[in-house]
Coordinates of C-alpha atoms in Angstrom, one line a residue:
M19 CA 7.2 22.0 -15.0
T20 CA 10.8 22.7 -14.0
L21 CA 11.7 21.2 -10.6
K22 CA 14.8 21.7 -8.4
I23 CA 16.0 18.6 -6.5
A24 CA 18.4 18.4 -3.5
F25 CA 20.2 15.3 -2.2
S26 CA 20.8 14.5 1.4
G27 CA 23.7 12.1 1.7
T28 CA 26.7 11.7 -0.7
G29 CA 27.3 7.9 -0.6
H30 CA 26.9 5.3 -3.4
I31 CA 23.2 5.2 -3.5
S32 CA 22.9 9.0 -3.5
Q33 CA 25.2 9.1 -6.5
V34 CA 23.0 6.6 -8.2
H35 CA 19.9 8.8 -7.6
A36 CA 21.8 11.9 -8.8
R37 CA 22.7 10.1 -12.1
A38 CA 19.0 9.2 -12.4
A39 CA 18.0 12.8 -11.9
Q40 CA 20.4 13.9 -14.6
S41 CA 18.5 11.8 -17.1
I42 CA 15.2 13.7 -16.6
D43 CA 14.3 16.8 -18.6
G44 CA 13.3 19.8 -16.5
L45 CA 14.9 18.5 -13.3
E46 CA 17.7 20.7 -11.9
L47 CA 20.2 19.2 -9.5
A48 CA 20.2 22.2 -7.2
A49 CA 21.7 21.3 -3.8
V50 CA 23.5 18.7 -1.7
V51 CA 23.5 18.2 2.1
N52 CA 26.2 16.5 4.1
H53 CA 28.0 17.0 7.4
K54 CA 31.4 16.2 5.8
P55 CA 32.6 19.2 3.8
E56 CA 35.1 17.2 1.6
S57 CA 32.6 14.5 0.6
M58 CA 30.0 17.2 -0.1
A59 CA 32.4 19.2 -2.2
N60 CA 33.4 16.1 -4.3
Y61 CA 29.7 15.2 -4.8
A62 CA 28.9 18.8 -5.9
A63 CA 31.7 18.9 -8.3
Q64 CA 30.8 15.5 -9.8
F65 CA 27.2 16.5 -10.5
G66 CA 27.6 20.2 -11.1
I67 CA 25.7 21.3 -8.0
A68 CA 26.3 24.8 -6.8
R69 CA 24.6 24.9 -3.4
K70 CA 26.0 23.0 -0.4
Y71 CA 24.5 22.7 3.1
A72 CA 25.6 21.0 6.3
T73 CA 22.1 20.1 7.4
V74 CA 18.6 19.7 5.9
D75 CA 17.4 22.5 8.2
D76 CA 20.0 24.8 6.5
L77 CA 18.7 23.7 3.1
L78 CA 15.0 24.4 4.1
R79 CA 15.9 27.8 5.5
A80 CA 17.5 28.7 2.2
G81 CA 14.5 27.5 0.2
D82 CA 14.2 27.4 -3.6
V83 CA 14.1 23.6 -3.7
D84 CA 11.1 21.4 -4.7
V85 CA 12.3 17.9 -4.1
L86 CA 14.6 16.1 -1.6
A87 CA 16.1 12.7 -2.1
V88 CA 17.1 11.2 1.3
S89 CA 20.0 8.7 1.1
T90 CA 21.4 9.0 4.6
P91 CA 21.9 6.4 7.4
N92 CA 18.5 5.0 8.5
Y93 CA 18.2 7.0 11.7
L94 CA 18.1 10.2 9.7
H95 CA 15.4 9.1 7.3
A96 CA 12.4 10.1 9.4
P97 CA 13.6 13.4 10.8
Q98 CA 14.9 14.7 7.5
A99 CA 11.9 13.5 5.5
I100 CA 9.4 14.9 8.0
A101 CA 11.1 18.3 8.1
A102 CA 11.2 18.5 4.3
L103 CA 7.5 17.3 3.9
E104 CA 6.3 19.8 6.5
A105 CA 8.1 22.5 4.5
G106 CA 6.2 21.4 1.3
L107 CA 9.1 19.5 -0.4
H108 CA 8.4 16.2 -2.1
V109 CA 10.5 13.5 -0.7
M110 CA 12.0 10.2 -2.0
V111 CA 13.5 8.3 0.9
E112 CA 15.8 5.3 0.6
K113 CA 14.7 1.9 2.0
P114 CA 14.2 1.0 4.8
M115 CA 11.7 3.9 5.1
A116 CA 12.6 4.5 8.7
M117 CA 13.9 2.8 11.9
N118 CA 10.6 1.4 12.8
R119 CA 6.8 1.4 12.2
A120 CA 6.2 4.4 14.4
E121 CA 8.6 6.6 12.5
A122 CA 7.1 5.5 9.2
E123 CA 3.6 6.4 10.4
Q124 CA 4.8 9.9 11.3
M125 CA 6.3 10.3 7.8
L126 CA 3.1 9.2 6.1
R127 CA 1.1 11.6 8.3
A128 CA 3.5 14.5 7.4
S129 CA 3.0 13.8 3.7
E130 CA -0.8 13.5 4.0
K131 CA -1.0 16.8 6.0
S132 CA 1.2 18.9 3.8
G133 CA 0.1 17.3 0.5
A134 CA 3.8 16.8 -0.5
K135 CA 4.5 13.5 -2.2
L136 CA 6.4 10.8 -0.4
M137 CA 8.0 7.9 -2.3
V138 CA 10.0 5.0 -0.8
A139 CA 12.8 3.8 -3.0
H140 CA 11.9 0.1 -3.3
C141 CA 13.8 0.0 -6.6
W142 CA 12.9 -3.5 -7.7
R143 CA 9.4 -2.5 -8.7
F144 CA 11.1 -0.7 -11.7
D145 CA 13.2 -3.7 -12.9
E146 CA 12.4 -5.0 -16.4
E147 CA 12.6 -8.7 -15.4
V148 CA 10.5 -8.1 -12.3
N149 CA 7.8 -6.5 -14.4
W150 CA 7.9 -9.2 -17.0
I151 CA 6.9 -11.7 -14.4
K152 CA 4.4 -9.2 -13.0
S153 CA 2.8 -9.1 -16.4
Q154 CA 2.6 -12.9 -16.6
I155 CA 0.8 -12.9 -13.2
N156 CA -1.6 -10.2 -14.2
D157 CA -2.4 -12.1 -17.4
G158 CA -3.3 -15.2 -15.3
V159 CA -0.6 -17.4 -16.8
L160 CA 0.4 -18.7 -13.3
G161 CA -3.1 -18.9 -11.9
K162 CA -3.6 -17.9 -8.3
I163 CA -0.2 -17.4 -6.5
L164 CA -0.2 -19.6 -3.4
R165 CA 3.3 -19.1 -2.0
T166 CA 6.6 -17.3 -2.7
R167 CA 10.1 -17.7 -1.6
G168 CA 12.6 -14.8 -1.8
Y169 CA 16.2 -14.0 -1.0
G170 CA 17.9 -10.9 0.2
V171 CA 21.4 -12.2 1.0
H172 CA 25.0 -11.1 0.5
V173 CA 27.1 -14.2 -0.1
N174 CA 30.6 -14.1 1.5
W175 CA 30.2 -10.3 1.9
G176 CA 28.7 -7.8 4.2
P177 CA 28.7 -4.0 4.7
D178 CA 30.5 -2.1 7.4
G179 CA 30.3 1.4 8.9
W180 CA 26.9 2.7 10.0
F181 CA 25.1 -0.3 8.5
V182 CA 26.4 -2.5 11.3
E183 CA 25.6 -0.2 14.2
A184 CA 22.1 -0.5 15.7
R185 CA 22.0 3.1 16.8
Y186 CA 22.4 4.3 13.2
A187 CA 20.8 1.4 11.2
G188 CA 18.1 0.1 13.5
G189 CA 18.4 -3.4 12.1
G190 CA 20.9 -5.4 10.0
A191 CA 20.5 -7.7 7.1
L192 CA 16.8 -7.8 7.5
A193 CA 16.4 -4.0 7.1
D194 CA 19.2 -3.8 4.5
M195 CA 18.5 -6.9 2.3
G196 CA 15.5 -8.8 3.5
I197 CA 13.3 -5.8 2.9
H198 CA 14.0 -6.1 -0.9
A199 CA 12.7 -9.7 -0.9
I200 CA 9.6 -8.7 1.2
D201 CA 8.7 -5.9 -1.1
V202 CA 9.2 -7.9 -4.3
A203 CA 6.9 -10.7 -3.0
R204 CA 4.3 -8.2 -2.0
Y205 CA 4.5 -6.5 -5.4
F206 CA 4.0 -9.8 -7.2
L207 CA 1.0 -10.6 -5.0
G208 CA -0.7 -7.3 -5.7
D209 CA 0.2 -5.5 -2.5
P210 CA -1.9 -7.5 0.0
Q211 CA -1.9 -6.7 3.7
P212 CA 0.1 -9.0 5.9
L213 CA -2.0 -11.0 8.4
S214 CA 0.8 -12.7 10.5
V215 CA 4.6 -13.0 10.7
Y216 CA 6.8 -15.7 12.2
A217 CA 10.5 -15.3 12.1
K218 CA 13.9 -16.3 13.4
I219 CA 16.4 -13.4 13.3
S220 CA 19.9 -13.9 14.6
T221 CA 23.6 -12.8 14.4
D222 CA 25.5 -15.9 13.3
Y223 CA 28.5 -14.9 11.2
T224 CA 29.6 -11.6 12.7
V225 CA 30.0 -9.8 16.1
Y226 CA 27.8 -6.9 15.0
D227 CA 25.0 -5.6 17.3
V228 CA 22.6 -6.1 14.4
D229 CA 21.3 -9.2 12.7
D230 CA 23.1 -11.0 9.9
S231 CA 20.7 -13.9 9.4
G232 CA 16.9 -14.2 9.1
T233 CA 14.1 -16.5 8.0
I234 CA 10.6 -15.1 7.9
W235 CA 7.2 -16.5 7.2
I236 CA 4.5 -14.1 6.1
N237 CA 0.8 -14.9 5.7
W238 CA -1.0 -12.5 3.5
E239 CA -4.5 -11.4 3.1
G240 CA -6.0 -13.5 0.2
G241 CA -4.3 -16.7 1.3
A242 CA -0.8 -16.6 -0.1
A243 CA 2.3 -17.2 2.1
S244 CA 5.9 -16.0 1.6
I245 CA 9.2 -17.2 3.0
V246 CA 12.0 -14.7 3.0
E247 CA 15.7 -15.3 3.7
S248 CA 17.9 -12.3 4.7
G249 CA 21.6 -12.4 5.4
W250 CA 25.1 -11.0 5.2
W251 CA 28.2 -13.2 4.9
W252 CA 26.3 -16.4 4.2
P253 CA 28.4 -19.1 2.5
H254 CA 25.6 -19.7 0.0
A255 CA 22.2 -18.4 -1.2
D256 CA 19.9 -20.0 -3.7
G257 CA 19.6 -16.8 -5.7
P258 CA 20.9 -13.2 -5.9
E259 CA 19.4 -10.2 -4.3
A260 CA 15.6 -10.0 -5.0
C261 CA 15.5 -13.6 -6.5
T262 CA 12.0 -14.8 -6.0
Q263 CA 10.2 -18.1 -6.7
L264 CA 6.4 -18.1 -7.2
Y265 CA 4.2 -21.2 -7.0
G266 CA 0.8 -20.7 -8.7
T267 CA -2.2 -23.0 -9.3
K268 CA -1.2 -23.1 -13.0
G269 CA 2.6 -23.0 -12.9
F270 CA 5.9 -21.8 -11.4
A271 CA 7.9 -18.7 -12.0
Q272 CA 11.4 -17.7 -11.0
L273 CA 13.0 -14.3 -11.0
F274 CA 16.8 -14.4 -11.5
P275 CA 17.3 -16.5 -13.6
T276 CA 13.9 -15.5 -15.0
R277 CA 11.6 -18.2 -16.5
L278 CA 8.2 -19.9 -16.2
E279 CA 7.4 -23.6 -15.9
I280 CA 3.8 -24.4 -17.1
P281 CA 2.7 -28.0 -16.7
D282 CA 0.2 -29.7 -18.9
R283 CA -1.1 -32.5 -16.8
A284 CA -3.1 -34.1 -19.5
A285 CA 0.0 -34.4 -21.8
E286 CA 2.3 -35.0 -18.8
T287 CA 4.7 -32.3 -20.1
V288 CA 6.1 -29.1 -18.7
E289 CA 6.6 -26.0 -21.0
T290 CA 9.5 -23.8 -20.0
V291 CA 9.0 -20.2 -21.0
D292 CA 12.3 -18.4 -21.4
P293 CA 11.9 -14.6 -22.0
G294 CA 15.4 -14.4 -23.2
Y295 CA 17.1 -12.5 -20.3
P296 CA 20.7 -13.5 -19.5
P297 CA 20.9 -16.3 -17.0
V298 CA 23.3 -14.2 -14.9
R299 CA 23.0 -10.5 -15.0
E300 CA 26.1 -8.5 -15.8
E301 CA 25.0 -6.0 -13.1
Q302 CA 22.5 -7.1 -10.6
C303 CA 21.3 -3.6 -9.8
P304 CA 21.5 -1.6 -13.1
Q305 CA 21.3 2.1 -13.3
I306 CA 18.3 2.0 -15.6
M307 CA 16.2 0.6 -12.8
Y308 CA 16.9 3.7 -10.7
D309 CA 16.4 5.9 -13.7
R310 CA 12.9 4.5 -14.1
Q311 CA 12.3 4.9 -10.4
M312 CA 13.3 8.6 -10.4
A313 CA 11.3 9.2 -13.6
H314 CA 8.2 7.7 -11.9
F315 CA 8.6 9.9 -8.8
I316 CA 9.0 13.1 -10.8
D317 CA 6.1 12.2 -13.1
S318 CA 3.9 11.6 -10.0
I319 CA 4.8 15.1 -8.7
R320 CA 4.0 16.7 -12.1
R321 CA 0.7 14.9 -12.5
G322 CA -0.3 15.3 -8.8
K323 CA -0.5 11.6 -8.3
T324 CA 0.6 9.4 -5.4
P325 CA 3.8 7.5 -6.3
N326 CA 4.0 3.8 -6.0
P327 CA 5.7 2.7 -3.9
G328 CA 4.6 5.5 -1.6
G329 CA 4.5 6.0 2.1
A330 CA 1.7 3.4 2.5
E331 CA 3.8 0.7 0.8
G332 CA 6.9 1.6 2.8
L333 CA 4.9 1.5 6.0
V334 CA 3.6 -2.1 5.4
N335 CA 7.2 -3.2 5.0
M336 CA 8.2 -1.6 8.3
R337 CA 5.2 -3.3 10.0
I338 CA 6.5 -6.6 8.7
I339 CA 10.1 -6.0 9.9
D340 CA 9.0 -4.9 13.3
A341 CA 6.7 -8.0 13.6
A342 CA 9.6 -10.2 12.5
L343 CA 11.9 -8.9 15.2
E344 CA 9.1 -9.2 17.8
S345 CA 8.4 -12.7 16.7
S346 CA 12.0 -13.7 16.9
R347 CA 12.3 -12.3 20.4
S348 CA 9.1 -13.9 21.6
G349 CA 9.2 -17.1 19.6
Q350 CA 5.5 -16.5 18.8
V351 CA 3.5 -15.8 15.6
I352 CA 2.7 -12.0 15.5
H353 CA -0.7 -11.2 14.2
L354 CA -1.1 -7.9 12.5

């Protein structure tokens, strides 16, 4: 089945998705959408795209497109995705899925009503090291996972532009970076539902009107708990983006650097299992991860299956972010 894909947005992550699309047989890079003509022209030339539109509405009126990848500022995620889904286009939207839970729910309903597929680009589910640890969990090597600790922090660095304006981004480091750690933890735990959230979210290192620091405690269905740290411009973090530590009844695992520690209490020894990945990755977010993500999305469309992570997974993450912000404002545990 040949499919035609369009791209809304021309920034870095949209270029990553376009390169991923180029690697898939039978997927034609058909159109690009952006309100800046020069940026759109450069993008179209880079990826050999003939059709250019100022808005998603213009794209939909022109027709002859099957798929839309939405990589715009967060405030455009819901309106662009909903318009495309209602028109029957399959949509992959960048994380965070939306500005808030309410928008995410509208997106999921639009997908369910039209039958068009909706995928949320939680890219770490397609990383080789993430899935090596996932396989160890599934094989029971760590026993029952009791708690996790994860990091979504930029050390001595932070974004600028629309990322740091609440009207465009909705949130700051939590929505930008913390959501990665939240989704990785949930993926490792088997996608349980969150039961409660307690958080302290603040702006400590900048003068932005969005957060640059956060510590979140999530209690999950099934008994596990997760601590997540999110931040920009921190002077230190205990691990790179998506680094996650897992504590099980039979052992410990860490993602980045990736290893297991399996104690033998009778022998009073600890076996370290090293899968052989480099202790420091040459590139923290490699292109191959996004290639696998796009391949899964297109395969889901062709097979008529719901992609994972789909709208349901994205919605859970938005529920957690909304609850974390509410908890920080109120000082209370938020029960979901």
